[in-house]
Amino acid sequence: MAGMVMVALSGGVDSAVAALRLLDAGHRVEALHMTNWEEPDGSCPAADDLRAAEEVANELGLVLHRLNFAEEYRREVFESMLSECRAGRTPNPDVGCNRRIKFGACLRMAGRLGAERLATGHHARLERTGGSIRLLRGKDPKKDQSYFLHAVRGEAFEHCLFPVGELDKKQVRAMARRRGLPNYERPDSTGICFVGERAFPQFIARYIPARPGPIVTIAGDHAGEHAGLAAYTIGQRRGLRLGGIKRGGPEPWHVVRKDLNANALVVAQGHDHPLLYSRRVEVRGLRWINGAPAAFAKGARLSAKTRYRQNDADCRARLLAPDRCLVRFDTPQWAVTPGQYLVFYNGQECLGGGVIERAEA
């Protein structure tokens, strides 16, 4: 009999259908549910996720293991997020969570529980050819999650399966509905990985003391007060609470820069203001799934995206150091944000990426 596959049941419909497809293919399947966040006061915002996972496991007749990685998540993901926020950057903890928790601690624990492979509901694909494994975009371009998986060690993918990567979201929900899975209409999760949807300024203020300061226009006019630079990101429009401003027109205001020395948030009007566009981007902490492209040291032609909900764009990348590179886009990119990730692609293949250090016109 083939070895057992462990499915990470999050409570969402994607992981539920991942389990269903494996069962239909004849695999021996068990399930696990991760708790990676616990509130200091003992409240449990993830209770709904656990209940949904239990209902799916019961419907499919699966053994469900409950795992708690809250300590590892705080130490290896959340503390790094706070450090980036203190430095005025905008981190993406989902990337670290995938690398260190889901395909790190969780993958190792699945093996200890007797599983040969770990399956998840990620919208991505794995292609095994010639003794190597490639990470490919998911079939549904609106749900593709390869961006969040770019930092996972390539050897970890050798023990993983993505059963819904070949499906679009409509197909996933249709399969769940036909099988009568109890969560077939459950909304997709949003917010910080495992922490959930929060009012970010209030949430981050629990961990980083707020330092309110001025909001200023690029002309130097005082426009308002911010609640602490950690609560804002480049390109942000909502939540600035700016009324009528001297010399201001009707277009909405956007964050274009954070001035850490002056503790000031700099804003300009218009979604397409020139200060929101960058062509040159310096990247640090490079990680590759199968090693750097052969031509990378001399300057490689690739495509890359600087945020999840963005099409990748043509660029040339040149290595500055083993873990740093300079990327020049053919066309300027909107709201390139320090702390976020720049991820490289070659056609359908996700190659790897790193953290955006700075961006310039």
PDB file of N, CA and C in Angstrom, residues 263-321:
ATOM      1  N   ASN A 263       9.777  61.197  11.762  1.00  0.00           N
ATOM      2  CA  ASN A 263       8.552  60.492  12.158  1.00  0.00           C
ATOM      3  C   ASN A 263       7.348  61.059  11.402  1.00  0.00           C
ATOM      4  N   ALA A 264       7.544  61.275  10.105  1.00  0.00           N
ATOM      5  CA  ALA A 264       6.504  61.903   9.283  1.00  0.00           C
ATOM      6  C   ALA A 264       6.062  60.968   8.170  1.00  0.00           C
ATOM      7  N   LEU A 265       4.788  61.040   7.859  1.00  0.00           N
ATOM      8  CA  LEU A 265       4.207  60.307   6.739  1.00  0.00           C
ATOM      9  C   LEU A 265       4.020  61.304   5.600  1.00  0.00           C
ATOM     10  N   VAL A 266       4.614  61.020   4.443  1.00  0.00           N
ATOM     11  CA  VAL A 266       4.575  61.944   3.320  1.00  0.00           C
ATOM     12  C   VAL A 266       3.517  61.467   2.325  1.00  0.00           C
ATOM     13  N   VAL A 267       2.645  62.385   1.918  1.00  0.00           N
ATOM     14  CA  VAL A 267       1.539  62.026   1.032  1.00  0.00           C
ATOM     15  C   VAL A 267       1.537  62.904  -0.213  1.00  0.00           C
ATOM     16  N   ALA A 268       0.940  62.367  -1.265  1.00  0.00           N
ATOM     17  CA  ALA A 268       0.759  63.111  -2.519  1.00  0.00           C
ATOM     18  C   ALA A 268      -0.587  62.710  -3.108  1.00  0.00           C
ATOM     19  N   GLN A 269      -1.092  63.542  -4.002  1.00  0.00           N
ATOM     20  CA  GLN A 269      -2.411  63.292  -4.575  1.00  0.00           C
ATOM     21  C   GLN A 269      -2.331  62.513  -5.879  1.00  0.00           C
ATOM     22  N   GLY A 270      -3.290  61.584  -6.012  1.00  0.00           N
ATOM     23  CA  GLY A 270      -3.426  60.850  -7.260  1.00  0.00           C
ATOM     24  C   GLY A 270      -2.810  59.470  -7.211  1.00  0.00           C
ATOM     25  N   HIS A 271      -3.577  58.482  -7.685  1.00  0.00           N
ATOM     26  CA  HIS A 271      -3.096  57.104  -7.740  1.00  0.00           C
ATOM     27  C   HIS A 271      -1.856  56.979  -8.611  1.00  0.00           C
ATOM     28  N   ASP A 272      -1.740  57.806  -9.633  1.00  0.00           N
ATOM     29  CA  ASP A 272      -0.630  57.707 -10.570  1.00  0.00           C
ATOM     30  C   ASP A 272       0.404  58.815 -10.393  1.00  0.00           C
ATOM     31  N   HIS A 273       0.530  59.310  -9.170  1.00  0.00           N
ATOM     32  CA  HIS A 273       1.552  60.332  -8.929  1.00  0.00           C
ATOM     33  C   HIS A 273       2.931  59.746  -9.237  1.00  0.00           C
ATOM     34  N   PRO A 274       3.826  60.512  -9.872  1.00  0.00           N
ATOM     35  CA  PRO A 274       5.155  59.987 -10.249  1.00  0.00           C
ATOM     36  C   PRO A 274       5.951  59.410  -9.085  1.00  0.00           C
ATOM     37  N   LEU A 275       5.762  59.942  -7.876  1.00  0.00           N
ATOM     38  CA  LEU A 275       6.521  59.441  -6.734  1.00  0.00           C
ATOM     39  C   LEU A 275       6.082  58.045  -6.294  1.00  0.00           C
ATOM     40  N   LEU A 276       4.973  57.568  -6.843  1.00  0.00           N
ATOM     41  CA  LEU A 276       4.523  56.216  -6.518  1.00  0.00           C
ATOM     42  C   LEU A 276       5.102  55.170  -7.472  1.00  0.00           C
ATOM     43  N   TYR A 277       5.888  55.573  -8.446  1.00  0.00           N
ATOM     44  CA  TYR A 277       6.427  54.648  -9.434  1.00  0.00           C
ATOM     45  C   TYR A 277       7.941  54.508  -9.298  1.00  0.00           C
ATOM     46  N   SER A 278       8.422  53.277  -9.429  1.00  0.00           N
ATOM     47  CA  SER A 278       9.856  52.983  -9.323  1.00  0.00           C
ATOM     48  C   SER A 278      10.266  52.022 -10.422  1.00  0.00           C
ATOM     49  N   ARG A 279      11.466  52.239 -10.936  1.00  0.00           N
ATOM     50  CA  ARG A 279      12.013  51.355 -11.970  1.00  0.00           C
ATOM     51  C   ARG A 279      13.146  50.485 -11.415  1.00  0.00           C
ATOM     52  N   ARG A 280      13.950  51.047 -10.495  1.00  0.00           N
ATOM     53  CA  ARG A 280      15.093  50.324  -9.926  1.00  0.00           C
ATOM     54  C   ARG A 280      14.756  49.875  -8.504  1.00  0.00           C
ATOM     55  N   VAL A 281      14.995  48.603  -8.229  1.00  0.00           N
ATOM     56  CA  VAL A 281      14.663  48.023  -6.924  1.00  0.00           C
ATOM     57  C   VAL A 281      15.844  47.193  -6.435  1.00  0.00           C
ATOM     58  N   GLU A 282      16.284  47.469  -5.222  1.00  0.00           N
ATOM     59  CA  GLU A 282      17.334  46.667  -4.607  1.00  0.00           C
ATOM     60  C   GLU A 282      16.692  45.630  -3.693  1.00  0.00           C
ATOM     61  N   VAL A 283      17.163  44.396  -3.796  1.00  0.00           N
ATOM     62  CA  VAL A 283      16.558  43.263  -3.099  1.00  0.00           C
ATOM     63  C   VAL A 283      17.611  42.578  -2.241  1.00  0.00           C
ATOM     64  N   ARG A 284      17.235  42.199  -1.028  1.00  0.00           N
ATOM     65  CA  ARG A 284      18.148  41.491  -0.116  1.00  0.00           C
ATOM     66  C   ARG A 284      17.524  40.159   0.285  1.00  0.00           C
ATOM     67  N   GLY A 285      18.345  39.316   0.908  1.00  0.00           N
ATOM     68  CA  GLY A 285      17.841  38.040   1.410  1.00  0.00           C
ATOM     69  C   GLY A 285      17.324  37.119   0.330  1.00  0.00           C
ATOM     70  N   LEU A 286      18.021  37.058  -0.800  1.00  0.00           N
ATOM     71  CA  LEU A 286      17.568  36.224  -1.906  1.00  0.00           C
ATOM     72  C   LEU A 286      17.494  34.749  -1.522  1.00  0.00           C
ATOM     73  N   ARG A 287      16.420  34.091  -1.943  1.00  0.00           N
ATOM     74  CA  ARG A 287      16.270  32.640  -1.778  1.00  0.00           C
ATOM     75  C   ARG A 287      15.780  32.066  -3.103  1.00  0.00           C
ATOM     76  N   TRP A 288      16.348  30.931  -3.468  1.00  0.00           N
ATOM     77  CA  TRP A 288      16.014  30.290  -4.737  1.00  0.00           C
ATOM     78  C   TRP A 288      15.504  28.879  -4.493  1.00  0.00           C
ATOM     79  N   ILE A 289      14.512  28.466  -5.257  1.00  0.00           N
ATOM     80  CA  ILE A 289      13.953  27.123  -5.104  1.00  0.00           C
ATOM     81  C   ILE A 289      14.905  26.079  -5.658  1.00  0.00           C
ATOM     82  N   ASN A 290      15.511  26.368  -6.812  1.00  0.00           N
ATOM     83  CA  ASN A 290      16.465  25.436  -7.424  1.00  0.00           C
ATOM     84  C   ASN A 290      17.789  26.117  -7.746  1.00  0.00           C
ATOM     85  N   GLY A 291      18.191  27.067  -6.928  1.00  0.00           N
ATOM     86  CA  GLY A 291      19.420  27.788  -7.195  1.00  0.00           C
ATOM     87  C   GLY A 291      19.188  28.950  -8.137  1.00  0.00           C
ATOM     88  N   ALA A 292      20.104  29.904  -8.107  1.00  0.00           N
ATOM     89  CA  ALA A 292      19.974  31.097  -8.942  1.00  0.00           C
ATOM     90  C   ALA A 292      20.075  30.730 -10.422  1.00  0.00           C
ATOM     91  N   PRO A 293      19.334  31.436 -11.286  1.00  0.00           N
ATOM     92  CA  PRO A 293      19.467  31.192 -12.726  1.00  0.00           C
ATOM     93  C   PRO A 293      20.917  31.309 -13.165  1.00  0.00           C
ATOM     94  N   ALA A 294      21.315  30.496 -14.118  1.00  0.00           N
ATOM     95  CA  ALA A 294      22.722  30.423 -14.529  1.00  0.00           C
ATOM     96  C   ALA A 294      23.283  31.770 -14.955  1.00  0.00           C
ATOM     97  N   ALA A 295      22.468  32.582 -15.631  1.00  0.00           N
ATOM     98  CA  ALA A 295      22.960  33.868 -16.142  1.00  0.00           C
ATOM     99  C   ALA A 295      22.801  35.008 -15.147  1.00  0.00           C
ATOM    100  N   PHE A 296      22.385  34.698 -13.913  1.00  0.00           N
ATOM    101  CA  PHE A 296      22.009  35.763 -12.990  1.00  0.00           C
ATOM    102  C   PHE A 296      23.181  36.671 -12.634  1.00  0.00           C
ATOM    103  N   ALA A 297      24.358  36.111 -12.455  1.00  0.00           N
ATOM    104  CA  ALA A 297      25.509  36.909 -12.041  1.00  0.00           C
ATOM    105  C   ALA A 297      25.851  37.985 -13.060  1.00  0.00           C
ATOM    106  N   LYS A 298      25.589  37.708 -14.362  1.00  0.00           N
ATOM    107  CA  LYS A 298      25.929  38.675 -15.408  1.00  0.00           C
ATOM    108  C   LYS A 298      24.759  39.573 -15.789  1.00  0.00           C
ATOM    109  N   GLY A 299      23.581  39.261 -15.260  1.00  0.00           N
ATOM    110  CA  GLY A 299      22.402  40.046 -15.599  1.00  0.00           C
ATOM    111  C   GLY A 299      21.407  39.217 -16.388  1.00  0.00           C
ATOM    112  N   ALA A 300      20.363  38.784 -15.741  1.00  0.00           N
ATOM    113  CA  ALA A 300      19.399  37.888 -16.367  1.00  0.00           C
ATOM    114  C   ALA A 300      18.127  38.632 -16.746  1.00  0.00           C
ATOM    115  N   ARG A 301      17.538  38.225 -17.885  1.00  0.00           N
ATOM    116  CA  ARG A 301      16.231  38.743 -18.287  1.00  0.00           C
ATOM    117  C   ARG A 301      15.167  37.810 -17.728  1.00  0.00           C
ATOM    118  N   LEU A 302      14.328  38.345 -16.831  1.00  0.00           N
ATOM    119  CA  LEU A 302      13.285  37.573 -16.191  1.00  0.00           C
ATOM    120  C   LEU A 302      12.035  38.434 -16.117  1.00  0.00           C
ATOM    121  N   SER A 303      11.056  37.966 -15.373  1.00  0.00           N
ATOM    122  CA  SER A 303       9.945  38.818 -14.991  1.00  0.00           C
ATOM    123  C   SER A 303       9.824  38.741 -13.472  1.00  0.00           C
ATOM    124  N   ALA A 304       9.180  39.737 -12.881  1.00  0.00           N
ATOM    125  CA  ALA A 304       9.065  39.762 -11.424  1.00  0.00           C
ATOM    126  C   ALA A 304       7.848  40.575 -11.022  1.00  0.00           C
ATOM    127  N   LYS A 305       7.356  40.284  -9.832  1.00  0.00           N
ATOM    128  CA  LYS A 305       6.279  41.091  -9.255  1.00  0.00           C
ATOM    129  C   LYS A 305       6.713  41.550  -7.874  1.00  0.00           C
ATOM    130  N   THR A 306       6.258  42.749  -7.478  1.00  0.00           N
ATOM    131  CA  THR A 306       6.660  43.329  -6.207  1.00  0.00           C
ATOM    132  C   THR A 306       5.550  43.307  -5.169  1.00  0.00           C
ATOM    133  N   ARG A 307       4.407  42.730  -5.523  1.00  0.00           N
ATOM    134  CA  ARG A 307       3.322  42.510  -4.580  1.00  0.00           C
ATOM    135  C   ARG A 307       2.441  41.413  -5.137  1.00  0.00           C
ATOM    136  N   TYR A 308       1.661  40.787  -4.245  1.00  0.00           N
ATOM    137  CA  TYR A 308       0.901  39.605  -4.629  1.00  0.00           C
ATOM    138  C   TYR A 308      -0.102  39.899  -5.739  1.00  0.00           C
ATOM    139  N   ARG A 309      -0.969  40.857  -5.541  1.00  0.00           N
ATOM    140  CA  ARG A 309      -2.026  41.128  -6.522  1.00  0.00           C
ATOM    141  C   ARG A 309      -1.503  42.077  -7.596  1.00  0.00           C
ATOM    142  N   GLN A 310      -0.571  41.576  -8.362  1.00  0.00           N
ATOM    143  CA  GLN A 310       0.051  42.371  -9.406  1.00  0.00           C
ATOM    144  C   GLN A 310       0.560  41.419 -10.477  1.00  0.00           C
ATOM    145  N   ASN A 311       0.452  41.814 -11.716  1.00  0.00           N
ATOM    146  CA  ASN A 311       1.044  41.019 -12.782  1.00  0.00           C
ATOM    147  C   ASN A 311       2.558  41.178 -12.739  1.00  0.00           C
ATOM    148  N   ASP A 312       3.282  40.097 -13.039  1.00  0.00           N
ATOM    149  CA  ASP A 312       4.731  40.252 -13.091  1.00  0.00           C
ATOM    150  C   ASP A 312       5.093  41.020 -14.355  1.00  0.00           C
ATOM    151  N   ALA A 313       6.215  41.702 -14.291  1.00  0.00           N
ATOM    152  CA  ALA A 313       6.641  42.589 -15.378  1.00  0.00           C
ATOM    153  C   ALA A 313       8.069  42.248 -15.775  1.00  0.00           C
ATOM    154  N   ASP A 314       8.410  42.518 -17.032  1.00  0.00           N
ATOM    155  CA  ASP A 314       9.742  42.220 -17.536  1.00  0.00           C
ATOM    156  C   ASP A 314      10.792  43.065 -16.823  1.00  0.00           C
ATOM    157  N   CYS A 315      11.939  42.450 -16.576  1.00  0.00           N
ATOM    158  CA  CYS A 315      12.999  43.164 -15.859  1.00  0.00           C
ATOM    159  C   CYS A 315      14.349  42.525 -16.168  1.00  0.00           C
ATOM    160  N   ARG A 316      15.388  43.218 -15.771  1.00  0.00           N
ATOM    161  CA  ARG A 316      16.744  42.672 -15.812  1.00  0.00           C
ATOM    162  C   ARG A 316      17.285  42.705 -14.391  1.00  0.00           C
ATOM    163  N   ALA A 317      17.859  41.601 -13.958  1.00  0.00           N
ATOM    164  CA  ALA A 317      18.368  41.506 -12.584  1.00  0.00           C
ATOM    165  C   ALA A 317      19.864  41.248 -12.609  1.00  0.00           C
ATOM    166  N   ARG A 318      20.587  41.943 -11.737  1.00  0.00           N
ATOM    167  CA  ARG A 318      22.037  41.799 -11.662  1.00  0.00           C
ATOM    168  C   ARG A 318      22.448  41.543 -10.215  1.00  0.00           C
ATOM    169  N   LEU A 319      23.266  40.530  -9.999  1.00  0.00           N
ATOM    170  CA  LEU A 319      23.701  40.156  -8.658  1.00  0.00           C
ATOM    171  C   LEU A 319      24.678  41.191  -8.108  1.00  0.00           C
ATOM    172  N   LEU A 320      24.450  41.633  -6.870  1.00  0.00           N
ATOM    173  CA  LEU A 320      25.355  42.549  -6.184  1.00  0.00           C
ATOM    174  C   LEU A 320      26.208  41.818  -5.167  1.00  0.00           C
ATOM    175  N   ALA A 321      25.657  40.781  -4.575  1.00  0.00           N
ATOM    176  CA  ALA A 321      26.308  39.928  -3.580  1.00  0.00           C
ATOM    177  C   ALA A 321      25.557  38.605  -3.621  1.00  0.00           C
TER     178      ALA A 321
END
